[in-house]
Short mmCIF file of C-alpha atoms and ligand atoms in Angstrom, two decimals:
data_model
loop_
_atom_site.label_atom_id
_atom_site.label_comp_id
_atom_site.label_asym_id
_atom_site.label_seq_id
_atom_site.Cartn_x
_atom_site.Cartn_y
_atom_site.Cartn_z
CA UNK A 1 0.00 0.00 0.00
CA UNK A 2 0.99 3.59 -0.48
CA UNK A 3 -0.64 7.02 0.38
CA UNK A 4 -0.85 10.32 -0.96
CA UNK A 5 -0.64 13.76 0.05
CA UNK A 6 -2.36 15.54 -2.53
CA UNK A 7 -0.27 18.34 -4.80
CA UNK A 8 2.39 19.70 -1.85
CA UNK A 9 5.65 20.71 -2.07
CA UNK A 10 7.42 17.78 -0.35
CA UNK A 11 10.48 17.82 -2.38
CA UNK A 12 13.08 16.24 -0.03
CA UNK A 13 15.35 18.01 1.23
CA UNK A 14 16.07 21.22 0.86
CA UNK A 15 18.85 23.83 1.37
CA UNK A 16 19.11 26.04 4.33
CA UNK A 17 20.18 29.12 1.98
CA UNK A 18 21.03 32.50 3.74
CA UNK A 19 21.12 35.50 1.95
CA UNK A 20 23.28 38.60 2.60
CA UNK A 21 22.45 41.63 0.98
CA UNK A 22 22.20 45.96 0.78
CA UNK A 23 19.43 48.03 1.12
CA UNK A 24 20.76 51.46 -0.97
CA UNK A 25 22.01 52.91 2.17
CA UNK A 26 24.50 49.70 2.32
CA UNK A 27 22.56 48.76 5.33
CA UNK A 28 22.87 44.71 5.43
CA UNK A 29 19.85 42.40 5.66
CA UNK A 30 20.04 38.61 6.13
CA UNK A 31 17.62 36.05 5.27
CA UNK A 32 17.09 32.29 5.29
CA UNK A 33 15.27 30.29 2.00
CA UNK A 34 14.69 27.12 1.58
CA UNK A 35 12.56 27.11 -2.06
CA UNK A 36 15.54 27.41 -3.90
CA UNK A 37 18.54 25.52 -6.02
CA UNK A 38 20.86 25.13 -8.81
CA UNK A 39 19.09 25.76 -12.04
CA UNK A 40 22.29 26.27 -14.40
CA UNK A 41 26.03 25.77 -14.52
CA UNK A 42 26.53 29.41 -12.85
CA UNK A 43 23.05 30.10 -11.95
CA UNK A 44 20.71 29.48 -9.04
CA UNK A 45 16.85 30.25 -8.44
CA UNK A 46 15.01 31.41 -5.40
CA UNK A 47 11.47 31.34 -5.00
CA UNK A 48 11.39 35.03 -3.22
CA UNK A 49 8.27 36.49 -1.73
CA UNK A 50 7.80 39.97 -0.50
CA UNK A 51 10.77 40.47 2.07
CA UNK A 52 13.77 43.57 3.13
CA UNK A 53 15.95 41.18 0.78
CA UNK A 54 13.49 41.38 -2.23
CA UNK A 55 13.34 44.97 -2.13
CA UNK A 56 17.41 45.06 -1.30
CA UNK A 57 17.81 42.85 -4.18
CA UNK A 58 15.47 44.46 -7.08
CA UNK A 59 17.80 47.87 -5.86
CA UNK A 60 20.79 46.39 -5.55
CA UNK A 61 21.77 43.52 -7.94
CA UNK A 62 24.86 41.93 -6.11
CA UNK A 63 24.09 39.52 -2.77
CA UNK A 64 25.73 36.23 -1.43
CA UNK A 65 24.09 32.98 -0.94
CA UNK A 66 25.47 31.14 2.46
CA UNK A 67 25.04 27.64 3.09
CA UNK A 68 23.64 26.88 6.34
CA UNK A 69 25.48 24.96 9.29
CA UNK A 70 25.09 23.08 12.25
CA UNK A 71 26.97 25.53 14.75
CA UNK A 72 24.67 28.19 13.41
CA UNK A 73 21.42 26.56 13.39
CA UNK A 74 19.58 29.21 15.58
CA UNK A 75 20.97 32.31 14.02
CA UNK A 76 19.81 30.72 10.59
CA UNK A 77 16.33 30.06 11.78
CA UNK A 78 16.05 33.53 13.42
CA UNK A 79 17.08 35.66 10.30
CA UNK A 80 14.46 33.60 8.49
CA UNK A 81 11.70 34.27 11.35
CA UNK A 82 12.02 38.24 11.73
CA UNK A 83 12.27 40.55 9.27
CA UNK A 84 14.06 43.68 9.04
CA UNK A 85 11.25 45.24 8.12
CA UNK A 86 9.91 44.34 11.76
CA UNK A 87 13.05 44.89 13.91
CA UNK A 88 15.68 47.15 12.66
CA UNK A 89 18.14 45.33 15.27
CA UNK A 90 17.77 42.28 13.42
CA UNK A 91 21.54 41.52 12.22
CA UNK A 92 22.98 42.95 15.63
CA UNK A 93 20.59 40.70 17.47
CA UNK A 94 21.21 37.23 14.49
CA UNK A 95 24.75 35.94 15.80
CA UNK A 96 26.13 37.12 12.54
CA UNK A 97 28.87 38.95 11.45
CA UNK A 98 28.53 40.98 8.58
CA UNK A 99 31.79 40.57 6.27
CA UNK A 100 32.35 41.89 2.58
CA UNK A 101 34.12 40.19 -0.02
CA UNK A 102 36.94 41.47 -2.86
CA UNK A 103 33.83 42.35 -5.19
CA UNK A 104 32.11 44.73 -2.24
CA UNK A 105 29.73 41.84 -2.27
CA UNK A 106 28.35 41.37 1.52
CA UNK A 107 29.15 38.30 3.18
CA UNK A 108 28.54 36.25 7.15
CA UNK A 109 32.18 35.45 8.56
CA UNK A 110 30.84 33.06 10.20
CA UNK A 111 29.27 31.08 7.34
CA UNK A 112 31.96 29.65 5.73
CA UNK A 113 30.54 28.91 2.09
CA UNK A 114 28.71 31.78 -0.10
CA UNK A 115 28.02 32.42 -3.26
CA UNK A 116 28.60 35.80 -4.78
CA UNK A 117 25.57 36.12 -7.04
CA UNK A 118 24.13 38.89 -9.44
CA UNK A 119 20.23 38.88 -10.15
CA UNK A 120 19.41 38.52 -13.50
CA UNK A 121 15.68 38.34 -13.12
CA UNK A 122 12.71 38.85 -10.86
CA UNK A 123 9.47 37.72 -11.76
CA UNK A 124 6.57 35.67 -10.97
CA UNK A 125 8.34 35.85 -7.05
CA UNK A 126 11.16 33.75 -8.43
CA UNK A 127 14.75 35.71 -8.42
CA UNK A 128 17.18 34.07 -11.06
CA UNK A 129 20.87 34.78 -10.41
CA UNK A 130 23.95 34.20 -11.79
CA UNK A 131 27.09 32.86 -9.67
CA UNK A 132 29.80 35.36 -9.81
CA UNK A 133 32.08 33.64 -7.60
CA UNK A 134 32.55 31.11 -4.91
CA UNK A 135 33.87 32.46 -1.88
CA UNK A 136 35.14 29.90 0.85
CA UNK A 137 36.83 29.95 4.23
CA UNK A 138 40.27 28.18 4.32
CA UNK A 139 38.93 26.28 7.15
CA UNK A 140 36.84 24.30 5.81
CA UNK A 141 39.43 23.05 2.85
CA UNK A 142 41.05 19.68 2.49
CA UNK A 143 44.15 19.23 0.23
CA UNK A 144 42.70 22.20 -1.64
CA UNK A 145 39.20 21.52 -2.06
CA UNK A 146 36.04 21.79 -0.41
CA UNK A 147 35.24 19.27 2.57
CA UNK A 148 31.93 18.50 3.42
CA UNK A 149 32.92 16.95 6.93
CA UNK A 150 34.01 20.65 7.63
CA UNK A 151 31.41 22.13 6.46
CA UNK A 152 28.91 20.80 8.62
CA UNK A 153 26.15 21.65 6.32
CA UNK A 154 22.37 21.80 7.11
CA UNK A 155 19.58 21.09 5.09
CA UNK A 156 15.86 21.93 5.58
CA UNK A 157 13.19 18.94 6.08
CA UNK A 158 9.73 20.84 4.41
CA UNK A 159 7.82 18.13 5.58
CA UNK A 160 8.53 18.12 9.39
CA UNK A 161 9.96 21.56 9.63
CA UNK A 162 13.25 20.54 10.93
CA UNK A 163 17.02 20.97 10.29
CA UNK A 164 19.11 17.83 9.35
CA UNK A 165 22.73 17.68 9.22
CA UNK A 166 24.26 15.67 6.38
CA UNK A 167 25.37 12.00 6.98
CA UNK A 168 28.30 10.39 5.85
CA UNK A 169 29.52 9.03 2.14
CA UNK A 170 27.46 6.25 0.96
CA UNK A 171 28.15 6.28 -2.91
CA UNK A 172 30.11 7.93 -5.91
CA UNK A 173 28.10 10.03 -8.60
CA UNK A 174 28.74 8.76 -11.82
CA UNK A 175 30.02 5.53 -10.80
CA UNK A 176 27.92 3.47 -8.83
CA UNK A 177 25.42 3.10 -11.17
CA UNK A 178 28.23 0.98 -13.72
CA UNK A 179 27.29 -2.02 -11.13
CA UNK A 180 24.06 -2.63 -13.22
CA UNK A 181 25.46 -2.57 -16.30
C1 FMN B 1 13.45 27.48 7.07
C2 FMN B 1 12.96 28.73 6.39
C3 FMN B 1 12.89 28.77 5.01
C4 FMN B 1 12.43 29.90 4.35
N1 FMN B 1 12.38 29.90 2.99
C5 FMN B 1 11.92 30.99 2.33
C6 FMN B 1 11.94 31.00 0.90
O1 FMN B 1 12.41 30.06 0.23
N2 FMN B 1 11.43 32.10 0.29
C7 FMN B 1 10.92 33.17 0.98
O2 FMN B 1 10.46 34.14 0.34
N3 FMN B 1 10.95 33.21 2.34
C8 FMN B 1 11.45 32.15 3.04
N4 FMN B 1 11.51 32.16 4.41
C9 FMN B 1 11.00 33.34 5.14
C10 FMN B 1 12.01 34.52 5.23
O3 FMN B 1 13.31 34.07 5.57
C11 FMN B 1 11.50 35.50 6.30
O4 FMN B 1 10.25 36.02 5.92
C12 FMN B 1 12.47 36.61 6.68
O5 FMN B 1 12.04 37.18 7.89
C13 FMN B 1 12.63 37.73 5.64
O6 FMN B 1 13.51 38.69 6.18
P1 FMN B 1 13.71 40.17 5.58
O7 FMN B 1 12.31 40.80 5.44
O8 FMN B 1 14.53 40.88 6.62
O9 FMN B 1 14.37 40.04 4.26
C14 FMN B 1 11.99 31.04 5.10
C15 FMN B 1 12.10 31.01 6.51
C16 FMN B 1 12.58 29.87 7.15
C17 FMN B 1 12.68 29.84 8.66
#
């Protein structure tokens, strides 16, 4: 046997995406989405309702795209809970630090993956953007590269409305698959 839901969006998982951006003044806003995702080779798509980071974003083109962590679980469900609009303390009070990168872009120290992006489009409350640049902390780097195990990334359960952090290795992408043939 098997049940249904009817039509709801229980894709699963998501990402725990945190976006950093500038109102004109250069004041920064922060804000978590989860309706989002790779779309392209340099692009990625956020389903973006009516928020500070909307308006920030339509103004100002340039924002960074943070990937959620475990150590920072709280301050990324808070910046997605209050809204600028709302409470003008809002970064002071998030546990972030705003930081800005080479291209003026702004960034949180202490998330250690982002993004640099540039919106291309805005319409139908989905922002398109194209990736300008990854910018990473040296922390989280192994022989070079990116390590997930450093990372300690998040990702959002739409379904239960919970964080999960990622497990461990259990395959190789284009490989595994060769078994069946
Ligand atoms: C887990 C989570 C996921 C969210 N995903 C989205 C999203 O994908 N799109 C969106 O428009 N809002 C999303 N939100 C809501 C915004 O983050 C929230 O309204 C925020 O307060 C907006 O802040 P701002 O007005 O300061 O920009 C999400 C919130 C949480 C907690």
């Amino acid at each position: 046997m098997r049940k249904t839901f009817k039509a709801n969006n229980y894709l699963y998982p998501q990402p725990v995406l945190v976006i950093t951006s500038y109102d004109k003044d250069k004041n920064p806003d922060i804000m978590t989405a989860a309706w989002g995702g790779i779309t392209d080779y340099n692009q990625i798509s956020i389903a973006l309702s009516n928020h500070q980071t909307t308006e920030n974003i339509i103004n100002n083109r340039y924002f960074s795209v943070s990937i959620g962590t475990a150590d920072t679980v709280v301050s990324c469900d808070y910046v997605g809970l209050v809204s600028l609009k709302d409470d003008k303390e809002k970064i002071n009070k998030s546990g972030f630090t705003i930081i800005e990168s080479e291209n003026n872009i702004p960034l949180i120290k202490e998330l250690p993956l982002a993004l640099e992006c540039e919106a291309i489009e805005y319409s139908n409350e989905v922002l398109k953007a194209k990736i300008l640049n990854v910018n990473c902390d040296e922390s989280i780097l192994s022989n070079g590269e990116i390590d997930p195990s450093k990372l300690n990334a998040i990702v959002y359960d739409p379904i239960n409305h919970t964080y999960l952090s990622l497990g461990s290795i259990i395959g190789y992408a284009f490989k595994e698959g060769f078994k069946r043939q």
